[in-house]
Amino acid sequence: MSECHEGSCLCGAVRFRTKGVLREIVACHCGQCRKQTGLYYAATNVKKTALEIEGADAVTWYKASSFARRGFCGTCGSALFWEAEEGDFISILAGAFDTPLDV
């Protein structure tokens, strides 16, 4: 079953749409996630090919480690994405979705 979900940053400069089934929400409590969000990182993920980003030029990418980068809105600072250099999936912060998720 295919599903679509939409989301955005706080200011609306970055909007995204996912197509396909989302992973259940997981919480990461590592030091980087706590520093970026102020608590923990609650996120789902989707195949990279199933993510469409409108306003992608407003996304600032920070190479947080030797294997991953974090994407946030360069205008309002909203944390949005976590992406490993290797792999087919991208994580999306659960709170960035505009409607509740059934995951």
JSON list of C-alpha atoms in Angstrom, two decimals:
[
{"chain": "A", "resi": 1, "resn": "MET", "atom": "CA", "xyz": [0.00, 0.00, 0.00]},
{"chain": "A", "resi": 2, "resn": "SER", "atom": "CA", "xyz": [1.42, 3.36, -1.00]},
{"chain": "A", "resi": 3, "resn": "GLU", "atom": "CA", "xyz": [1.00, 6.44, 1.16]},
{"chain": "A", "resi": 4, "resn": "CYS", "atom": "CA", "xyz": [1.81, 10.12, 0.72]},
{"chain": "A", "resi": 5, "resn": "HIS", "atom": "CA", "xyz": [2.76, 12.46, 3.54]},
{"chain": "A", "resi": 6, "resn": "GLU", "atom": "CA", "xyz": [3.66, 16.15, 3.47]},
{"chain": "A", "resi": 7, "resn": "GLY", "atom": "CA", "xyz": [5.68, 18.32, 5.79]},
{"chain": "A", "resi": 8, "resn": "SER", "atom": "CA", "xyz": [7.62, 21.53, 6.11]},
{"chain": "A", "resi": 9, "resn": "CYS", "atom": "CA", "xyz": [9.97, 23.59, 8.20]},
{"chain": "A", "resi": 10, "resn": "LEU", "atom": "CA", "xyz": [8.67, 26.25, 10.59]},
{"chain": "A", "resi": 11, "resn": "CYS", "atom": "CA", "xyz": [8.85, 29.13, 8.08]},
{"chain": "A", "resi": 12, "resn": "GLY", "atom": "CA", "xyz": [7.69, 27.14, 5.03]},
{"chain": "A", "resi": 13, "resn": "ALA", "atom": "CA", "xyz": [10.82, 27.74, 2.95]},
{"chain": "A", "resi": 14, "resn": "VAL", "atom": "CA", "xyz": [11.31, 23.96, 2.78]},
{"chain": "A", "resi": 15, "resn": "ARG", "atom": "CA", "xyz": [8.38, 21.66, 1.98]},
{"chain": "A", "resi": 16, "resn": "PHE", "atom": "CA", "xyz": [8.57, 17.96, 1.31]},
{"chain": "A", "resi": 17, "resn": "ARG", "atom": "CA", "xyz": [6.41, 15.07, 0.18]},
{"chain": "A", "resi": 18, "resn": "THR", "atom": "CA", "xyz": [7.04, 11.38, 0.76]},
{"chain": "A", "resi": 19, "resn": "LYS", "atom": "CA", "xyz": [5.59, 8.54, -1.24]},
{"chain": "A", "resi": 20, "resn": "GLY", "atom": "CA", "xyz": [5.53, 5.05, 0.17]},
{"chain": "A", "resi": 21, "resn": "VAL", "atom": "CA", "xyz": [5.45, 3.39, 3.53]},
{"chain": "A", "resi": 22, "resn": "LEU", "atom": "CA", "xyz": [7.28, 5.14, 6.35]},
{"chain": "A", "resi": 23, "resn": "ARG", "atom": "CA", "xyz": [9.30, 3.29, 8.98]},
{"chain": "A", "resi": 24, "resn": "GLU", "atom": "CA", "xyz": [8.05, 3.38, 12.57]},
{"chain": "A", "resi": 25, "resn": "ILE", "atom": "CA", "xyz": [9.29, 6.39, 14.54]},
{"chain": "A", "resi": 26, "resn": "VAL", "atom": "CA", "xyz": [12.52, 5.80, 16.41]},
{"chain": "A", "resi": 27, "resn": "ALA", "atom": "CA", "xyz": [14.21, 8.01, 18.99]},
{"chain": "A", "resi": 28, "resn": "CYS", "atom": "CA", "xyz": [17.93, 8.67, 19.05]},
{"chain": "A", "resi": 29, "resn": "HIS", "atom": "CA", "xyz": [19.49, 10.00, 22.25]},
{"chain": "A", "resi": 30, "resn": "CYS", "atom": "CA", "xyz": [23.07, 10.39, 21.04]},
{"chain": "A", "resi": 31, "resn": "GLY", "atom": "CA", "xyz": [24.94, 13.58, 21.88]},
{"chain": "A", "resi": 32, "resn": "GLN", "atom": "CA", "xyz": [24.63, 15.02, 18.36]},
{"chain": "A", "resi": 33, "resn": "CYS", "atom": "CA", "xyz": [20.87, 14.50, 18.19]},
{"chain": "A", "resi": 34, "resn": "ARG", "atom": "CA", "xyz": [20.40, 16.02, 21.65]},
{"chain": "A", "resi": 35, "resn": "LYS", "atom": "CA", "xyz": [22.54, 19.03, 20.70]},
{"chain": "A", "resi": 36, "resn": "GLN", "atom": "CA", "xyz": [20.66, 19.60, 17.43]},
{"chain": "A", "resi": 37, "resn": "THR", "atom": "CA", "xyz": [17.13, 19.33, 18.82]},
{"chain": "A", "resi": 38, "resn": "GLY", "atom": "CA", "xyz": [17.47, 20.09, 22.52]},
{"chain": "A", "resi": 39, "resn": "LEU", "atom": "CA", "xyz": [16.05, 16.70, 23.53]},
{"chain": "A", "resi": 40, "resn": "TYR", "atom": "CA", "xyz": [16.15, 13.61, 21.33]},
{"chain": "A", "resi": 41, "resn": "TYR", "atom": "CA", "xyz": [15.69, 12.99, 17.62]},
{"chain": "A", "resi": 42, "resn": "ALA", "atom": "CA", "xyz": [12.34, 11.31, 16.85]},
{"chain": "A", "resi": 43, "resn": "ALA", "atom": "CA", "xyz": [12.31, 10.32, 13.21]},
{"chain": "A", "resi": 44, "resn": "THR", "atom": "CA", "xyz": [10.95, 8.04, 10.56]},
{"chain": "A", "resi": 45, "resn": "ASN", "atom": "CA", "xyz": [12.58, 7.30, 7.24]},
{"chain": "A", "resi": 46, "resn": "VAL", "atom": "CA", "xyz": [11.76, 6.72, 3.59]},
{"chain": "A", "resi": 47, "resn": "LYS", "atom": "CA", "xyz": [13.66, 5.68, 0.49]},
{"chain": "A", "resi": 48, "resn": "LYS", "atom": "CA", "xyz": [15.62, 8.62, -0.90]},
{"chain": "A", "resi": 49, "resn": "THR", "atom": "CA", "xyz": [13.91, 8.13, -4.24]},
{"chain": "A", "resi": 50, "resn": "ALA", "atom": "CA", "xyz": [10.51, 8.54, -2.51]},
{"chain": "A", "resi": 51, "resn": "LEU", "atom": "CA", "xyz": [11.29, 12.01, -1.10]},
{"chain": "A", "resi": 52, "resn": "GLU", "atom": "CA", "xyz": [10.52, 15.17, -3.05]},
{"chain": "A", "resi": 53, "resn": "ILE", "atom": "CA", "xyz": [11.82, 18.45, -1.59]},
{"chain": "A", "resi": 54, "resn": "GLU", "atom": "CA", "xyz": [10.45, 21.83, -2.64]},
{"chain": "A", "resi": 55, "resn": "GLY", "atom": "CA", "xyz": [12.80, 24.63, -1.64]},
{"chain": "A", "resi": 56, "resn": "ALA", "atom": "CA", "xyz": [15.79, 22.29, -1.52]},
{"chain": "A", "resi": 57, "resn": "ASP", "atom": "CA", "xyz": [18.07, 25.31, -2.00]},
{"chain": "A", "resi": 58, "resn": "ALA", "atom": "CA", "xyz": [16.97, 26.49, 1.48]},
{"chain": "A", "resi": 59, "resn": "VAL", "atom": "CA", "xyz": [18.22, 23.25, 3.08]},
{"chain": "A", "resi": 60, "resn": "THR", "atom": "CA", "xyz": [21.61, 23.63, 4.72]},
{"chain": "A", "resi": 61, "resn": "TRP", "atom": "CA", "xyz": [23.53, 20.38, 5.08]},
{"chain": "A", "resi": 62, "resn": "TYR", "atom": "CA", "xyz": [25.96, 19.90, 7.95]},
{"chain": "A", "resi": 63, "resn": "LYS", "atom": "CA", "xyz": [28.43, 17.00, 7.74]},
{"chain": "A", "resi": 64, "resn": "ALA", "atom": "CA", "xyz": [28.07, 15.87, 11.33]},
{"chain": "A", "resi": 65, "resn": "SER", "atom": "CA", "xyz": [30.32, 12.81, 11.13]},
{"chain": "A", "resi": 66, "resn": "SER", "atom": "CA", "xyz": [32.45, 10.81, 8.75]},
{"chain": "A", "resi": 67, "resn": "PHE", "atom": "CA", "xyz": [29.38, 8.86, 7.60]},
{"chain": "A", "resi": 68, "resn": "ALA", "atom": "CA", "xyz": [26.33, 11.16, 7.76]},
{"chain": "A", "resi": 69, "resn": "ARG", "atom": "CA", "xyz": [25.00, 14.67, 7.31]},
{"chain": "A", "resi": 70, "resn": "ARG", "atom": "CA", "xyz": [22.09, 16.59, 8.86]},
{"chain": "A", "resi": 71, "resn": "GLY", "atom": "CA", "xyz": [19.76, 18.84, 6.88]},
{"chain": "A", "resi": 72, "resn": "PHE", "atom": "CA", "xyz": [18.02, 21.87, 8.36]},
{"chain": "A", "resi": 73, "resn": "CYS", "atom": "CA", "xyz": [16.28, 24.97, 7.06]},
{"chain": "A", "resi": 74, "resn": "GLY", "atom": "CA", "xyz": [18.85, 27.71, 6.56]},
{"chain": "A", "resi": 75, "resn": "THR", "atom": "CA", "xyz": [16.17, 30.35, 7.18]},
{"chain": "A", "resi": 76, "resn": "CYS", "atom": "CA", "xyz": [14.39, 29.26, 10.38]},
{"chain": "A", "resi": 77, "resn": "GLY", "atom": "CA", "xyz": [16.76, 26.54, 11.61]},
{"chain": "A", "resi": 78, "resn": "SER", "atom": "CA", "xyz": [14.21, 23.71, 11.73]},
{"chain": "A", "resi": 79, "resn": "ALA", "atom": "CA", "xyz": [15.93, 20.31, 11.90]},
{"chain": "A", "resi": 80, "resn": "LEU", "atom": "CA", "xyz": [14.52, 18.18, 9.07]},
{"chain": "A", "resi": 81, "resn": "PHE", "atom": "CA", "xyz": [16.73, 15.36, 7.78]},
{"chain": "A", "resi": 82, "resn": "TRP", "atom": "CA", "xyz": [19.48, 12.91, 8.66]},
{"chain": "A", "resi": 83, "resn": "GLU", "atom": "CA", "xyz": [21.19, 11.13, 5.77]},
{"chain": "A", "resi": 84, "resn": "ALA", "atom": "CA", "xyz": [23.91, 8.49, 5.80]},
{"chain": "A", "resi": 85, "resn": "GLU", "atom": "CA", "xyz": [26.41, 8.76, 2.95]},
{"chain": "A", "resi": 86, "resn": "GLU", "atom": "CA", "xyz": [25.85, 5.11, 2.13]},
{"chain": "A", "resi": 87, "resn": "GLY", "atom": "CA", "xyz": [22.35, 3.67, 1.89]},
{"chain": "A", "resi": 88, "resn": "ASP", "atom": "CA", "xyz": [19.02, 4.12, 0.21]},
{"chain": "A", "resi": 89, "resn": "PHE", "atom": "CA", "xyz": [17.07, 5.81, 3.03]},
{"chain": "A", "resi": 90, "resn": "ILE", "atom": "CA", "xyz": [16.82, 9.29, 4.52]},
{"chain": "A", "resi": 91, "resn": "SER", "atom": "CA", "xyz": [15.48, 10.03, 8.00]},
{"chain": "A", "resi": 92, "resn": "ILE", "atom": "CA", "xyz": [12.91, 12.78, 8.49]},
{"chain": "A", "resi": 93, "resn": "LEU", "atom": "CA", "xyz": [12.07, 14.32, 11.85]},
{"chain": "A", "resi": 94, "resn": "ALA", "atom": "CA", "xyz": [8.59, 13.21, 12.86]},
{"chain": "A", "resi": 95, "resn": "GLY", "atom": "CA", "xyz": [7.63, 16.71, 14.00]},
{"chain": "A", "resi": 96, "resn": "ALA", "atom": "CA", "xyz": [8.26, 18.15, 10.54]},
{"chain": "A", "resi": 97, "resn": "PHE", "atom": "CA", "xyz": [5.22, 16.40, 9.08]},
{"chain": "A", "resi": 98, "resn": "ASP", "atom": "CA", "xyz": [2.12, 18.59, 8.72]},
{"chain": "A", "resi": 99, "resn": "THR", "atom": "CA", "xyz": [-0.33, 15.89, 9.73]},
{"chain": "A", "resi": 100, "resn": "PRO", "atom": "CA", "xyz": [-0.17, 13.12, 12.33]},
{"chain": "A", "resi": 101, "resn": "LEU", "atom": "CA", "xyz": [1.52, 9.91, 11.21]},
{"chain": "A", "resi": 102, "resn": "ASP", "atom": "CA", "xyz": [0.07, 6.46, 11.71]},
{"chain": "A", "resi": 103, "resn": "VAL", "atom": "CA", "xyz": [3.43, 4.78, 12.33]}
]
